[in-house]
Each structure stands twice: as structure tokens, then as C-alpha cells.
Amino acid sequence: MIDLAFYYPAQNRWSVNVLAGALEAYGPGLRAVFPPTPAELASALGSARHGAASAAAFSLFSCQLGAAAALVEKLRKLSPDTVFIAGGPHPTAAPAETLAAGFDYVITGEGEVALLALLRSLDERRPPRRGIIRGAPADLAACPPFSAAYELFGPIEITRGCPFACTYCQTSYIFGAKPRHRPLPGILRAMDAMLSRGMKEIRFITPDAFAYGSRDGKALNLPALEEFMREADALARAKAGRIYVGSFPSEVRPEHVTPETLALVKRYGANRRLVIGAQTASPRALKAVRRGHGPEEIFEAARLCREFKITPYMDFILGLPGENADDEDASMAMIERLAAQGAMIHTHAFMPLPGTPLASEPGATISRRMEKFICGMESRGKAFGKWREQKEWKRGLVD
């Protein structure tokens, strides 16, 4: 038998939910708990069953590694027999660094299969050599998107992988460039589990909501998209629920905002806003980060949203590597124009995420002129975002 304490802070809940779903297949030998605070995690490790193997697991973003390392150091003193396991975006991109931070095992990539195999080996007292374990791509048809057994629910992941491999984004480098879609029956089962427990607002996780069913993630598969939205809406409405497609926590690409996709949102979705990845108005910068579209598609997406009475929430990244005054001018002009037409601007500061081509790039300094402009947009209620906090987090990544 084995006791697992999976650290469950708010920032990591959706990732842990997926792995909790995988844990359901382990069987009766596993006792898993999900403490949300360091104190509760310590308490859980201190109450392990006599004779049971003990493990603690962490899913980590890059900005969390330092705090996690300090926590593991303290917990080892309290529970020296516990095995510490890390996975998630940062361990996948920087496994050696994560191992050096005090973990016994680092699982890279997708963890559903690898975590269960590791726990079984610990349970059977045949632990593998301390080090890095390469995760294999999960079968989304076989792995639930959350855990009903542990009552850990959240947005339903419907697609993994992205073909565009934007140089600042970890998605393609963790999950691959070929999109994998959760089959519709699995989506509906997950929805039913939530709806039957009184959760009426159903949201989805995907790199591009409109690319559901697409073979390559670039050419839309409108019949598959409509079938998904139609069946999901019918199930939700039958139980007094609604679906939200293309709004938080997912997004859509500008070139996939078309009259056809917007008509589906209007017909089946409860949301009247779309999160659209614009990132920058500079044609040069868009090409440099491999976005795969130009500024024209951004303007057209906003125009179509206005026509369909849907509010576009446009993501912009400030301080992309190589960004110059001309690039900032282009973005400020685009932001002003989009906001005047009813768009909401969601601002981010560039962060050099490990595992991406720009991992070693500090990024351009956000000019005082750009900061003043964004502050002005915020004061007018036209923009929001955590770009200030991300500037601070970036210092930790660069240092």
C-alpha cells in the first residue's frame, strides 16, 4: 500500500485534477489526499499509514520552483522516508534543475501513465533509480479530465498539442505539435458528472477552441466542432447548465474567428466574449515568434466579433525579445483602435519560459511610454492584466 499527498494550491488545481483522474485506475492500495497548504501537506505526511510507502507530489510552474524547493527541504526533516515527486511545465522543461532542487523523481511531459507506474514501483518496494522519468503521451479516450472519485472538478480539457509552436509558449514543446482531441463521448461523460453534482457552468481547456476535431490544428473541421457544441449544449441545457466555448480558460486563434465559428458560439454557447490571441501588432514580431498570422487577421477577428455582438478579449504580450519602438507604436495603435471598437485588452509581460526557443532571452524592456499608455487604457476600463507581476516573475527566471 502507498499513501500519496498531492500538493493542491489554487494555481495548480487544474493540472492536479487531471492526474487525480488517472489515480482512480490505481486500485485499493492507494490512499491519496490533496492538501492545499504547506501546513496541511506536512500534516498529511505525518499521518501516513503504518507500513505504507509515502510519497508527496508537486505540479510546478517555473515561478514556483524556489518555494517548492524550500518546502521540500522542510518536509524531509519531518518525514525522511517520504519520496518527493515533481512534474508539470517547469520540471518538463528543466528536469535536471528540478532534481537538484531536492526532488527524488522528476516526471517530464504527460504524467498520467508515468505517475501510476512510479507509485506502483514504490508500493511494491522496487523503486527505480532516483532521477528523471520520461512521461508518455496519454490516451485522452482512456484518461478522464478530472477526478469524480476524489471530487476534484474543473474545466474539461478537450485538446492537447498545438501545431504552431510559438517561440514563447510551452504548449507545443510539452504536448507536441500534433493536436489530440478528447473523443466526444468522454467529454459528455465528464460534463454529466459535473452537471449531476449541480455544477452548471461548463468550461473547456484547449489551445484553440475552434480547432476541436481538426486533424492538423490549422484547417478547421466545422462538422466536428458543431457536433461537439451541439451535443454539449443539449446535455447542459437538459440539466439547467450552459457551455462556454472560446472564453476563459481557453482561447481561439484570430484566423479561426469566422462567420461560421461565431454563429456556432451564438447558437450553442452561453459566452458573449471570446479570448483571442493577438500578442503584438508588429508584422515583424508576429513572424519572429512564429504566430502564423498577421495583423490583418486580428483586425478581421475583431470586426467579425462586433458584427456578431461578441466582445473580443485580445491578448497582447509586452516586451517580446527584439521589440523596438516601431513595434510598440504598432501595438499601441492597434490596441487603441481595437478598444475604440469595443474590444477588451488583456496584457501580459513576456516571460522566458524554460523549454521554449526564447528560454534564454530576457526580452525587451517595456518602455515607460508603453507602460504609461497601458496604465491609461486600464484607467479607462479598456485593459487589464498581470503584466506588472509578470515583470517581477521574469526577473526570477532570468536571474
C-alpha positions as a LaTeX table, in Angstrom:
\begin{tabular}{lrrr}
\hline
Residue & $x$ (\AA) & $y$ (\AA) & $z$ (\AA) \\
\hline
Met1 & 0.00 & 0.00 & 0.00 \\
Ile2 & 1.06 & 3.59 & $-0.59$ \\
Asp3 & $-0.01$ & 6.99 & 0.73 \\
Leu4 & 0.22 & 9.93 & $-1.64$ \\
Ala5 & $-0.10$ & 13.57 & $-0.65$ \\
Phe6 & $-0.51$ & 15.64 & $-3.81$ \\
Tyr7 & 0.07 & 19.33 & $-3.09$ \\
Tyr8 & $-3.04$ & 21.22 & $-4.26$ \\
Pro9 & $-2.57$ & 25.01 & $-4.25$ \\
Ala10 & $-5.04$ & 27.07 & $-6.24$ \\
Gln11 & $-2.58$ & 27.81 & $-9.07$ \\
Asn12 & $-2.10$ & 24.12 & $-9.90$ \\
Arg13 & $-5.55$ & 22.68 & $-9.37$ \\
Trp14 & $-6.44$ & 22.07 & $-12.99$ \\
Ser15 & $-3.20$ & 20.15 & $-13.61$ \\
Val16 & $-3.59$ & 18.10 & $-10.46$ \\
Asn17 & $-7.24$ & 17.36 & $-11.28$ \\
Val18 & $-6.13$ & 15.55 & $-14.45$ \\
Leu19 & $-3.61$ & 13.43 & $-12.56$ \\
Ala20 & $-6.15$ & 12.71 & $-9.84$ \\
Gly21 & $-8.36$ & 11.31 & $-12.57$ \\
Ala22 & $-5.56$ & 8.97 & $-13.59$ \\
Leu23 & $-5.09$ & 7.86 & $-9.98$ \\
Glu24 & $-8.60$ & 6.39 & $-10.00$ \\
Ala25 & $-7.21$ & 3.47 & $-12.00$ \\
Tyr26 & $-4.68$ & 2.53 & $-9.31$ \\
Gly27 & $-6.94$ & 0.38 & $-7.17$ \\
Pro28 & $-7.50$ & $-0.05$ & $-3.43$ \\
Gly29 & $-3.84$ & 0.03 & $-2.38$ \\
Leu30 & $-3.57$ & 3.79 & $-2.83$ \\
Arg31 & $-4.70$ & 6.43 & $-0.35$ \\
Ala32 & $-4.46$ & 9.87 & $-1.94$ \\
Val33 & $-5.11$ & 13.23 & $-0.31$ \\
Phe34 & $-4.83$ & 16.71 & $-1.78$ \\
Pro35 & $-3.72$ & 19.25 & 0.84 \\
Pro36 & $-3.92$ & 22.86 & $-0.39$ \\
Thr37 & $-1.46$ & 24.47 & 2.06 \\
Pro38 & 2.07 & 23.66 & 3.25 \\
Ala39 & 0.80 & 23.06 & 6.79 \\
Glu40 & $-1.84$ & 20.61 & 5.61 \\
Leu41 & 0.72 & 18.89 & 3.39 \\
Ala42 & 3.03 & 18.42 & 6.38 \\
Ser43 & 0.11 & 17.08 & 8.43 \\
Ala44 & $-0.80$ & 14.61 & 5.68 \\
Leu45 & 2.75 & 13.26 & 5.52 \\
Gly46 & 2.80 & 12.94 & 9.29 \\
Ser47 & $-0.33$ & 10.79 & 9.28 \\
Ala48 & 0.78 & 8.16 & 6.76 \\
Arg49 & $-0.43$ & 4.63 & 7.48 \\
His50 & 1.95 & 2.33 & 9.31 \\
Gly51 & 3.76 & 0.15 & 6.81 \\
Ala52 & 2.67 & 2.17 & 3.80 \\
Ala53 & 5.09 & 3.74 & 1.36 \\
Ser54 & 4.86 & 7.53 & 1.46 \\
Ala55 & 5.07 & 9.95 & $-1.47$ \\
Ala56 & 4.46 & 13.64 & $-2.00$ \\
Ala57 & 3.82 & 15.04 & $-5.48$ \\
Phe58 & 4.05 & 18.58 & $-6.86$ \\
Ser59 & 2.99 & 20.09 & $-10.18$ \\
Leu60 & 5.11 & 23.19 & $-10.77$ \\
Phe61 & 5.23 & 26.32 & $-12.86$ \\
Ser62 & 8.63 & 27.97 & $-13.25$ \\
Cys63 & 7.83 & 30.73 & $-10.75$ \\
Gln64 & 7.04 & 28.11 & $-8.07$ \\
Leu65 & 10.30 & 26.14 & $-8.06$ \\
Gly66 & 12.10 & 28.15 & $-5.38$ \\
Ala67 & 9.25 & 27.98 & $-2.89$ \\
Ala68 & 8.71 & 24.28 & $-3.62$ \\
Ala69 & 12.40 & 23.52 & $-3.02$ \\
Ala70 & 12.29 & 25.27 & 0.35 \\
Leu71 & 9.13 & 23.40 & 1.29 \\
Val72 & 10.60 & 20.02 & 0.33 \\
Glu73 & 13.68 & 20.73 & 2.44 \\
Lys74 & 11.47 & 21.33 & 5.50 \\
Leu75 & 9.24 & 18.34 & 4.81 \\
Arg76 & 12.20 & 15.96 & 4.52 \\
Lys77 & 13.13 & 16.76 & 8.11 \\
Leu78 & 9.59 & 15.99 & 9.24 \\
Ser79 & 9.13 & 12.91 & 7.04 \\
Pro80 & 12.51 & 11.49 & 5.99 \\
Asp81 & 11.04 & 8.35 & 4.41 \\
Thr82 & 8.77 & 10.25 & 2.02 \\
Val83 & 9.61 & 10.19 & $-1.68$ \\
Phe84 & 9.22 & 13.57 & $-3.39$ \\
Ile85 & 7.98 & 13.71 & $-6.98$ \\
Ala86 & 7.74 & 16.72 & $-9.31$ \\
Gly87 & 6.09 & 17.21 & $-12.68$ \\
Gly88 & 4.45 & 19.94 & $-14.71$ \\
Pro89 & 5.71 & 22.68 & $-17.04$ \\
His90 & 8.93 & 23.60 & $-15.27$ \\
Pro91 & 10.11 & 20.08 & $-14.43$ \\
Thr92 & 9.40 & 19.08 & $-18.02$ \\
Ala93 & 11.49 & 21.92 & $-19.40$ \\
Ala94 & 14.23 & 21.86 & $-16.75$ \\
Pro95 & 14.31 & 18.38 & $-15.21$ \\
Ala96 & 17.92 & 18.48 & $-14.01$ \\
Glu97 & 17.35 & 21.79 & $-12.23$ \\
Thr98 & 14.20 & 20.42 & $-10.61$ \\
Leu99 & 16.00 & 17.28 & $-9.48$ \\
Ala100 & 18.77 & 19.42 & $-8.00$ \\
Ala101 & 16.12 & 21.40 & $-6.10$ \\
Gly102 & 15.58 & 18.39 & $-3.85$ \\
Phe103 & 13.14 & 16.05 & $-5.59$ \\
Asp104 & 13.72 & 12.31 & $-5.84$ \\
Tyr105 & 11.94 & 11.89 & $-9.16$ \\
Val106 & 11.05 & 14.29 & $-11.94$ \\
Ile107 & 8.40 & 13.24 & $-14.45$ \\
Thr108 & 8.65 & 15.09 & $-17.74$ \\
Gly109 & 5.88 & 15.52 & $-20.29$ \\
Glu110 & 2.49 & 13.98 & $-19.60$ \\
Gly111 & 2.25 & 12.30 & $-16.24$ \\
Glu112 & $-0.85$ & 10.12 & $-16.25$ \\
Val113 & 0.90 & 6.85 & $-17.14$ \\
Ala114 & 4.31 & 7.57 & $-15.61$ \\
Leu115 & 2.96 & 8.63 & $-12.22$ \\
Leu116 & 0.91 & 5.46 & $-11.80$ \\
Ala117 & 3.87 & 3.30 & $-12.80$ \\
Leu118 & 6.16 & 5.09 & $-10.34$ \\
Leu119 & 3.67 & 4.77 & $-7.49$ \\
Arg120 & 3.27 & 1.05 & $-8.17$ \\
Ser121 & 7.02 & 0.54 & $-8.06$ \\
Leu122 & 7.24 & 2.40 & $-4.75$ \\
Asp123 & 4.29 & 0.44 & $-3.39$ \\
Glu124 & 5.98 & $-2.85$ & $-4.34$ \\
Arg125 & 9.28 & $-1.73$ & $-2.77$ \\
Arg126 & 11.15 & $-1.85$ & $-6.06$ \\
Pro127 & 11.79 & 1.87 & $-6.62$ \\
Pro128 & 13.56 & 2.90 & $-9.80$ \\
Arg129 & 16.86 & 4.72 & $-9.61$ \\
Arg130 & 16.42 & 8.31 & $-8.43$ \\
Gly131 & 16.23 & 10.63 & $-11.40$ \\
Ile132 & 14.24 & 11.71 & $-14.44$ \\
Ile133 & 11.30 & 9.71 & $-15.79$ \\
Arg134 & 10.06 & 10.43 & $-19.30$ \\
Gly135 & 6.29 & 10.56 & $-19.48$ \\
Ala136 & 4.44 & 9.13 & $-22.47$ \\
Pro137 & 1.57 & 10.82 & $-24.31$ \\
Ala138 & $-1.71$ & 9.97 & $-22.62$ \\
Asp139 & $-4.68$ & 8.43 & $-24.38$ \\
Leu140 & $-7.34$ & 11.07 & $-23.85$ \\
Ala141 & $-10.03$ & 8.50 & $-24.56$ \\
Ala142 & $-8.89$ & 6.47 & $-21.55$ \\
Cys143 & $-7.89$ & 9.24 & $-19.12$ \\
Pro144 & $-10.60$ & 11.37 & $-17.50$ \\
Pro145 & $-10.09$ & 15.16 & $-17.42$ \\
Phe146 & $-10.59$ & 15.28 & $-13.64$ \\
Ser147 & $-11.49$ & 13.02 & $-10.75$ \\
Ala148 & $-15.08$ & 12.36 & $-9.82$ \\
Ala149 & $-13.95$ & 9.84 & $-7.20$ \\
Tyr150 & $-11.88$ & 12.47 & $-5.38$ \\
Glu151 & $-14.43$ & 15.19 & $-6.11$ \\
Leu152 & $-11.83$ & 17.32 & $-7.93$ \\
Phe153 & $-13.60$ & 19.06 & $-10.79$ \\
Gly154 & $-12.72$ & 21.86 & $-13.17$ \\
Pro155 & $-12.67$ & 22.82 & $-16.84$ \\
Ile156 & $-12.67$ & 19.88 & $-19.24$ \\
Glu157 & $-9.55$ & 19.53 & $-21.37$ \\
Ile158 & $-10.69$ & 18.73 & $-24.91$ \\
Thr159 & $-7.44$ & 19.10 & $-26.89$ \\
Arg160 & $-3.71$ & 18.67 & $-26.25$ \\
Gly161 & $-0.96$ & 19.80 & $-28.58$ \\
Cys162 & $-0.58$ & 22.76 & $-30.91$ \\
Pro163 & 0.95 & 22.83 & $-34.42$ \\
Phe164 & 2.15 & 26.43 & $-34.34$ \\
Ala165 & 4.99 & 26.12 & $-31.80$ \\
Cys166 & 5.10 & 29.83 & $-30.98$ \\
Thr167 & 8.56 & 30.51 & $-29.63$ \\
Tyr168 & 7.38 & 31.94 & $-26.29$ \\
Cys169 & 4.79 & 29.26 & $-25.46$ \\
Gln170 & 5.39 & 25.88 & $-23.78$ \\
Thr171 & 2.32 & 24.09 & $-25.15$ \\
Ser172 & 3.83 & 22.57 & $-28.30$ \\
Tyr173 & 7.08 & 21.71 & $-26.53$ \\
Ile174 & 5.31 & 19.81 & $-23.73$ \\
Phe175 & 2.38 & 18.22 & $-25.56$ \\
Gly176 & 3.66 & 18.05 & $-29.13$ \\
Ala177 & 2.73 & 19.72 & $-32.39$ \\
Lys178 & 0.02 & 17.27 & $-33.40$ \\
Pro179 & $-3.29$ & 18.01 & $-31.72$ \\
Arg180 & $-5.04$ & 15.19 & $-29.89$ \\
His181 & $-8.73$ & 15.63 & $-29.17$ \\
Arg182 & $-10.72$ & 14.03 & $-26.39$ \\
Pro183 & $-13.47$ & 11.94 & $-28.04$ \\
Leu184 & $-16.93$ & 13.43 & $-27.71$ \\
Pro185 & $-18.35$ & 10.60 & $-25.53$ \\
Gly186 & $-15.62$ & 11.26 & $-22.96$ \\
Ile187 & $-16.41$ & 14.97 & $-22.95$ \\
Leu188 & $-20.09$ & 14.27 & $-22.42$ \\
Arg189 & $-19.39$ & 11.81 & $-19.59$ \\
Ala190 & $-17.28$ & 14.42 & $-17.84$ \\
Met191 & $-19.97$ & 17.03 & $-18.32$ \\
Asp192 & $-22.62$ & 14.69 & $-16.95$ \\
Ala193 & $-20.52$ & 14.06 & $-13.84$ \\
Met194 & $-20.36$ & 17.80 & $-13.20$ \\
Leu195 & $-23.97$ & 18.57 & $-14.06$ \\
Ser196 & $-25.29$ & 15.75 & $-11.87$ \\
Arg197 & $-23.48$ & 17.35 & $-8.94$ \\
Gly198 & $-25.06$ & 20.73 & $-9.54$ \\
Met199 & $-22.19$ & 22.37 & $-11.45$ \\
Lys200 & $-24.00$ & 24.26 & $-14.18$ \\
Glu201 & $-21.21$ & 26.30 & $-15.80$ \\
Ile202 & $-19.17$ & 24.04 & $-18.10$ \\
Arg203 & $-15.88$ & 25.38 & $-19.46$ \\
Phe204 & $-13.13$ & 23.81 & $-21.52$ \\
Ile205 & $-9.33$ & 23.83 & $-21.76$ \\
Thr206 & $-7.78$ & 23.86 & $-25.22$ \\
Pro207 & $-5.09$ & 25.82 & $-27.10$ \\
Asp208 & $-7.71$ & 26.79 & $-29.70$ \\
Ala209 & $-11.36$ & 26.03 & $-29.05$ \\
Phe210 & $-12.34$ & 26.37 & $-32.71$ \\
Ala211 & $-9.78$ & 23.74 & $-33.76$ \\
Tyr212 & $-11.59$ & 20.91 & $-31.98$ \\
Gly213 & $-11.68$ & 17.90 & $-34.29$ \\
Ser214 & $-9.12$ & 19.34 & $-36.69$ \\
Arg215 & $-6.54$ & 16.83 & $-37.89$ \\
Asp216 & $-3.70$ & 19.32 & $-38.01$ \\
Gly217 & $-4.97$ & 22.12 & $-35.78$ \\
Lys218 & $-4.83$ & 24.56 & $-38.70$ \\
Ala219 & $-7.69$ & 23.65 & $-41.04$ \\
Leu220 & $-11.00$ & 23.84 & $-39.20$ \\
Asn221 & $-13.25$ & 20.80 & $-39.00$ \\
Leu222 & $-16.58$ & 22.58 & $-38.76$ \\
Pro223 & $-18.75$ & 19.41 & $-38.73$ \\
Ala224 & $-16.79$ & 18.03 & $-35.76$ \\
Leu225 & $-16.84$ & 21.39 & $-34.00$ \\
Glu226 & $-20.57$ & 21.76 & $-34.47$ \\
Glu227 & $-21.26$ & 18.21 & $-33.31$ \\
Phe228 & $-19.27$ & 18.84 & $-30.14$ \\
Met229 & $-21.00$ & 22.14 & $-29.40$ \\
Arg230 & $-24.47$ & 20.86 & $-30.30$ \\
Glu231 & $-24.24$ & 17.72 & $-28.16$ \\
Ala232 & $-22.57$ & 19.53 & $-25.27$ \\
Asp233 & $-25.18$ & 22.29 & $-25.31$ \\
Ala234 & $-28.05$ & 19.79 & $-25.45$ \\
Leu235 & $-26.72$ & 17.87 & $-22.46$ \\
Ala236 & $-26.06$ & 21.03 & $-20.47$ \\
Arg237 & $-29.46$ & 22.54 & $-21.19$ \\
Ala238 & $-31.19$ & 19.29 & $-20.24$ \\
Lys239 & $-29.75$ & 19.75 & $-16.75$ \\
Ala240 & $-30.12$ & 23.53 & $-16.49$ \\
Gly241 & $-26.49$ & 24.16 & $-17.41$ \\
Arg242 & $-24.65$ & 26.08 & $-20.12$ \\
Ile243 & $-21.39$ & 25.71 & $-22.03$ \\
Tyr244 & $-18.71$ & 28.35 & $-22.56$ \\
Val245 & $-16.56$ & 27.82 & $-25.66$ \\
Gly246 & $-13.63$ & 30.06 & $-26.57$ \\
Ser247 & $-13.72$ & 32.11 & $-23.39$ \\
Phe248 & $-11.62$ & 31.68 & $-20.24$ \\
Pro249 & $-9.75$ & 29.40 & $-19.67$ \\
Ser250 & $-9.42$ & 28.62 & $-23.37$ \\
Glu251 & $-8.86$ & 30.91 & $-26.35$ \\
Val252 & $-9.09$ & 30.98 & $-30.13$ \\
Arg253 & $-6.74$ & 31.99 & $-32.90$ \\
Pro254 & $-7.65$ & 35.14 & $-34.89$ \\
Glu255 & $-7.76$ & 33.41 & $-38.29$ \\
His256 & $-10.22$ & 30.86 & $-36.89$ \\
Val257 & $-12.70$ & 33.57 & $-35.98$ \\
Thr258 & $-15.07$ & 33.28 & $-38.94$ \\
Pro259 & $-18.78$ & 33.84 & $-39.54$ \\
Glu260 & $-19.26$ & 30.08 & $-39.22$ \\
Thr261 & $-17.47$ & 29.66 & $-35.89$ \\
Leu262 & $-19.09$ & 32.75 & $-34.41$ \\
Ala263 & $-22.51$ & 31.51 & $-35.48$ \\
Leu264 & $-21.85$ & 28.31 & $-33.54$ \\
Val265 & $-20.94$ & 30.29 & $-30.43$ \\
Lys266 & $-24.10$ & 32.35 & $-30.72$ \\
Arg267 & $-26.23$ & 29.26 & $-31.25$ \\
Tyr268 & $-24.79$ & 26.91 & $-28.65$ \\
Gly269 & $-22.54$ & 28.86 & $-26.28$ \\
Ala270 & $-23.53$ & 30.92 & $-23.26$ \\
Asn271 & $-20.50$ & 33.19 & $-23.61$ \\
Arg272 & $-20.69$ & 36.53 & $-25.36$ \\
Arg273 & $-16.95$ & 37.10 & $-25.22$ \\
Leu274 & $-14.02$ & 35.39 & $-26.91$ \\
Val275 & $-10.40$ & 35.28 & $-25.80$ \\
Ile276 & $-8.29$ & 35.87 & $-28.92$ \\
Gly277 & $-4.51$ & 35.61 & $-29.10$ \\
Ala278 & $-3.21$ & 38.74 & $-30.84$ \\
Gln279 & 0.11 & 39.12 & $-28.92$ \\
Thr280 & 1.53 & 42.01 & $-30.99$ \\
Ala281 & 0.58 & 44.24 & $-33.91$ \\
Ser282 & 4.05 & 44.16 & $-35.46$ \\
Pro283 & 4.25 & 42.01 & $-38.62$ \\
Arg284 & 7.96 & 41.55 & $-37.95$ \\
Ala285 & 7.40 & 40.38 & $-34.36$ \\
Leu286 & 4.49 & 38.12 & $-35.31$ \\
Lys287 & 6.73 & 36.38 & $-37.84$ \\
Ala288 & 9.66 & 36.20 & $-35.41$ \\
Val289 & 7.62 & 34.38 & $-32.76$ \\
Arg290 & 6.00 & 32.10 & $-35.39$ \\
Arg291 & 2.43 & 33.14 & $-34.71$ \\
Gly292 & 1.31 & 32.09 & $-38.18$ \\
His293 & $-0.92$ & 35.10 & $-38.82$ \\
Gly294 & $-0.58$ & 38.81 & $-39.41$ \\
Pro295 & $-2.21$ & 41.95 & $-38.03$ \\
Glu296 & $-4.92$ & 41.81 & $-40.70$ \\
Glu297 & $-6.39$ & 38.64 & $-39.17$ \\
Ile298 & $-6.52$ & 40.34 & $-35.77$ \\
Phe299 & $-8.50$ & 43.28 & $-37.10$ \\
Glu300 & $-10.80$ & 40.98 & $-39.06$ \\
Ala301 & $-11.47$ & 38.83 & $-35.99$ \\
Ala302 & $-12.42$ & 41.93 & $-34.02$ \\
Arg303 & $-14.65$ & 43.16 & $-36.84$ \\
Leu304 & $-16.50$ & 39.86 & $-37.04$ \\
Cys305 & $-16.97$ & 39.73 & $-33.28$ \\
Arg306 & $-18.52$ & 43.18 & $-33.39$ \\
Glu307 & $-20.83$ & 42.05 & $-36.20$ \\
Phe308 & $-21.97$ & 39.09 & $-34.08$ \\
Lys309 & $-22.23$ & 41.18 & $-30.90$ \\
Ile310 & $-19.48$ & 39.22 & $-29.16$ \\
Thr311 & $-16.82$ & 41.07 & $-27.16$ \\
Pro312 & $-13.26$ & 40.11 & $-28.13$ \\
Tyr313 & $-10.75$ & 39.91 & $-25.28$ \\
Met314 & $-7.45$ & 40.43 & $-27.07$ \\
Asp315 & $-4.24$ & 39.08 & $-25.53$ \\
Phe316 & $-1.10$ & 41.19 & $-26.00$ \\
Ile317 & 2.44 & 40.41 & $-24.82$ \\
Leu318 & 4.60 & 43.39 & $-23.85$ \\
Gly319 & 8.38 & 43.26 & $-24.15$ \\
Leu320 & 8.82 & 40.44 & $-26.65$ \\
Pro321 & 12.51 & 39.82 & $-27.48$ \\
Gly322 & 13.69 & 42.23 & $-30.14$ \\
Glu323 & 10.69 & 44.52 & $-29.73$ \\
Asn324 & 11.62 & 48.07 & $-30.72$ \\
Ala325 & 9.94 & 51.47 & $-30.70$ \\
Asp326 & 8.28 & 50.84 & $-34.06$ \\
Asp327 & 6.81 & 47.57 & $-32.79$ \\
Glu328 & 5.48 & 49.32 & $-29.69$ \\
Asp329 & 3.97 & 52.07 & $-31.83$ \\
Ala330 & 2.18 & 49.47 & $-33.95$ \\
Ser331 & 0.80 & 47.70 & $-30.89$ \\
Met332 & $-0.34$ & 50.91 & $-29.24$ \\
Ala333 & $-2.13$ & 51.98 & $-32.42$ \\
Met334 & $-3.80$ & 48.57 & $-32.73$ \\
Ile335 & $-4.82$ & 48.50 & $-29.06$ \\
Glu336 & $-6.32$ & 51.97 & $-29.32$ \\
Arg337 & $-8.23$ & 51.05 & $-32.45$ \\
Leu338 & $-9.49$ & 47.72 & $-31.08$ \\
Ala339 & $-10.56$ & 49.29 & $-27.79$ \\
Ala340 & $-12.43$ & 52.04 & $-29.64$ \\
Gln341 & $-14.36$ & 49.29 & $-31.42$ \\
Gly342 & $-15.36$ & 47.59 & $-28.18$ \\
Ala343 & $-12.56$ & 45.10 & $-27.55$ \\
Met344 & $-11.08$ & 44.49 & $-24.11$ \\
Ile345 & $-7.29$ & 44.30 & $-23.98$ \\
His346 & $-5.62$ & 41.66 & $-21.81$ \\
Thr347 & $-1.96$ & 42.50 & $-21.26$ \\
His348 & 0.93 & 40.21 & $-20.35$ \\
Ala349 & 4.66 & 40.77 & $-19.92$ \\
Phe350 & 6.95 & 38.44 & $-21.85$ \\
Met351 & 8.38 & 35.67 & $-19.68$ \\
Pro352 & 11.28 & 33.46 & $-20.89$ \\
Leu353 & 9.69 & 30.10 & $-20.17$ \\
Pro354 & 12.03 & 27.10 & $-19.89$ \\
Gly355 & 11.78 & 24.63 & $-22.75$ \\
Thr356 & 10.86 & 27.24 & $-25.35$ \\
Pro357 & 13.17 & 28.70 & $-28.01$ \\
Leu358 & 13.10 & 32.01 & $-26.13$ \\
Ala359 & 14.01 & 30.49 & $-22.76$ \\
Ser360 & 17.36 & 32.27 & $-22.65$ \\
Glu361 & 16.06 & 35.61 & $-23.92$ \\
Pro362 & 15.48 & 38.30 & $-21.32$ \\
Gly363 & 13.04 & 40.13 & $-23.58$ \\
Ala364 & 12.89 & 43.79 & $-24.47$ \\
Thr365 & 12.46 & 46.43 & $-21.82$ \\
Ile366 & 8.89 & 47.70 & $-21.75$ \\
Ser367 & 9.28 & 51.41 & $-22.38$ \\
Arg368 & 7.94 & 54.00 & $-19.96$ \\
Arg369 & 5.86 & 55.27 & $-22.85$ \\
Met370 & 4.20 & 51.86 & $-23.30$ \\
Glu371 & 3.66 & 51.47 & $-19.56$ \\
Lys372 & 2.02 & 54.90 & $-19.38$ \\
Phe373 & $-0.16$ & 54.02 & $-22.36$ \\
Ile374 & $-1.32$ & 50.73 & $-20.81$ \\
Cys375 & $-1.98$ & 52.40 & $-17.46$ \\
Gly376 & $-4.12$ & 54.93 & $-19.29$ \\
Met377 & $-6.07$ & 52.15 & $-21.01$ \\
Glu378 & $-6.59$ & 50.47 & $-17.64$ \\
Ser379 & $-7.85$ & 53.67 & $-16.05$ \\
Arg380 & $-10.39$ & 53.94 & $-18.87$ \\
Gly381 & $-11.58$ & 50.38 & $-18.23$ \\
Lys382 & $-10.27$ & 49.20 & $-21.60$ \\
Ala383 & $-7.40$ & 46.95 & $-20.45$ \\
Phe384 & $-6.42$ & 44.64 & $-17.61$ \\
Gly385 & $-3.73$ & 42.10 & $-16.90$ \\
Lys386 & $-0.92$ & 40.94 & $-14.62$ \\
Trp387 & 1.94 & 42.39 & $-16.64$ \\
Arg388 & 3.39 & 44.13 & $-13.57$ \\
Glu389 & 3.54 & 40.89 & $-11.58$ \\
Gln390 & 4.93 & 39.05 & $-14.59$ \\
Lys391 & 7.75 & 41.57 & $-14.87$ \\
Glu392 & 8.76 & 40.61 & $-11.34$ \\
Trp393 & 8.42 & 36.88 & $-12.03$ \\
Lys394 & 10.58 & 37.32 & $-15.12$ \\
Arg395 & 13.41 & 38.68 & $-13.01$ \\
Gly396 & 13.41 & 35.41 & $-11.08$ \\
Leu397 & 13.52 & 33.36 & $-14.28$ \\
Val398 & 16.31 & 35.43 & $-15.82$ \\
Asp399 & 18.36 & 35.55 & $-12.61$ \\
\hline
\end{tabular}
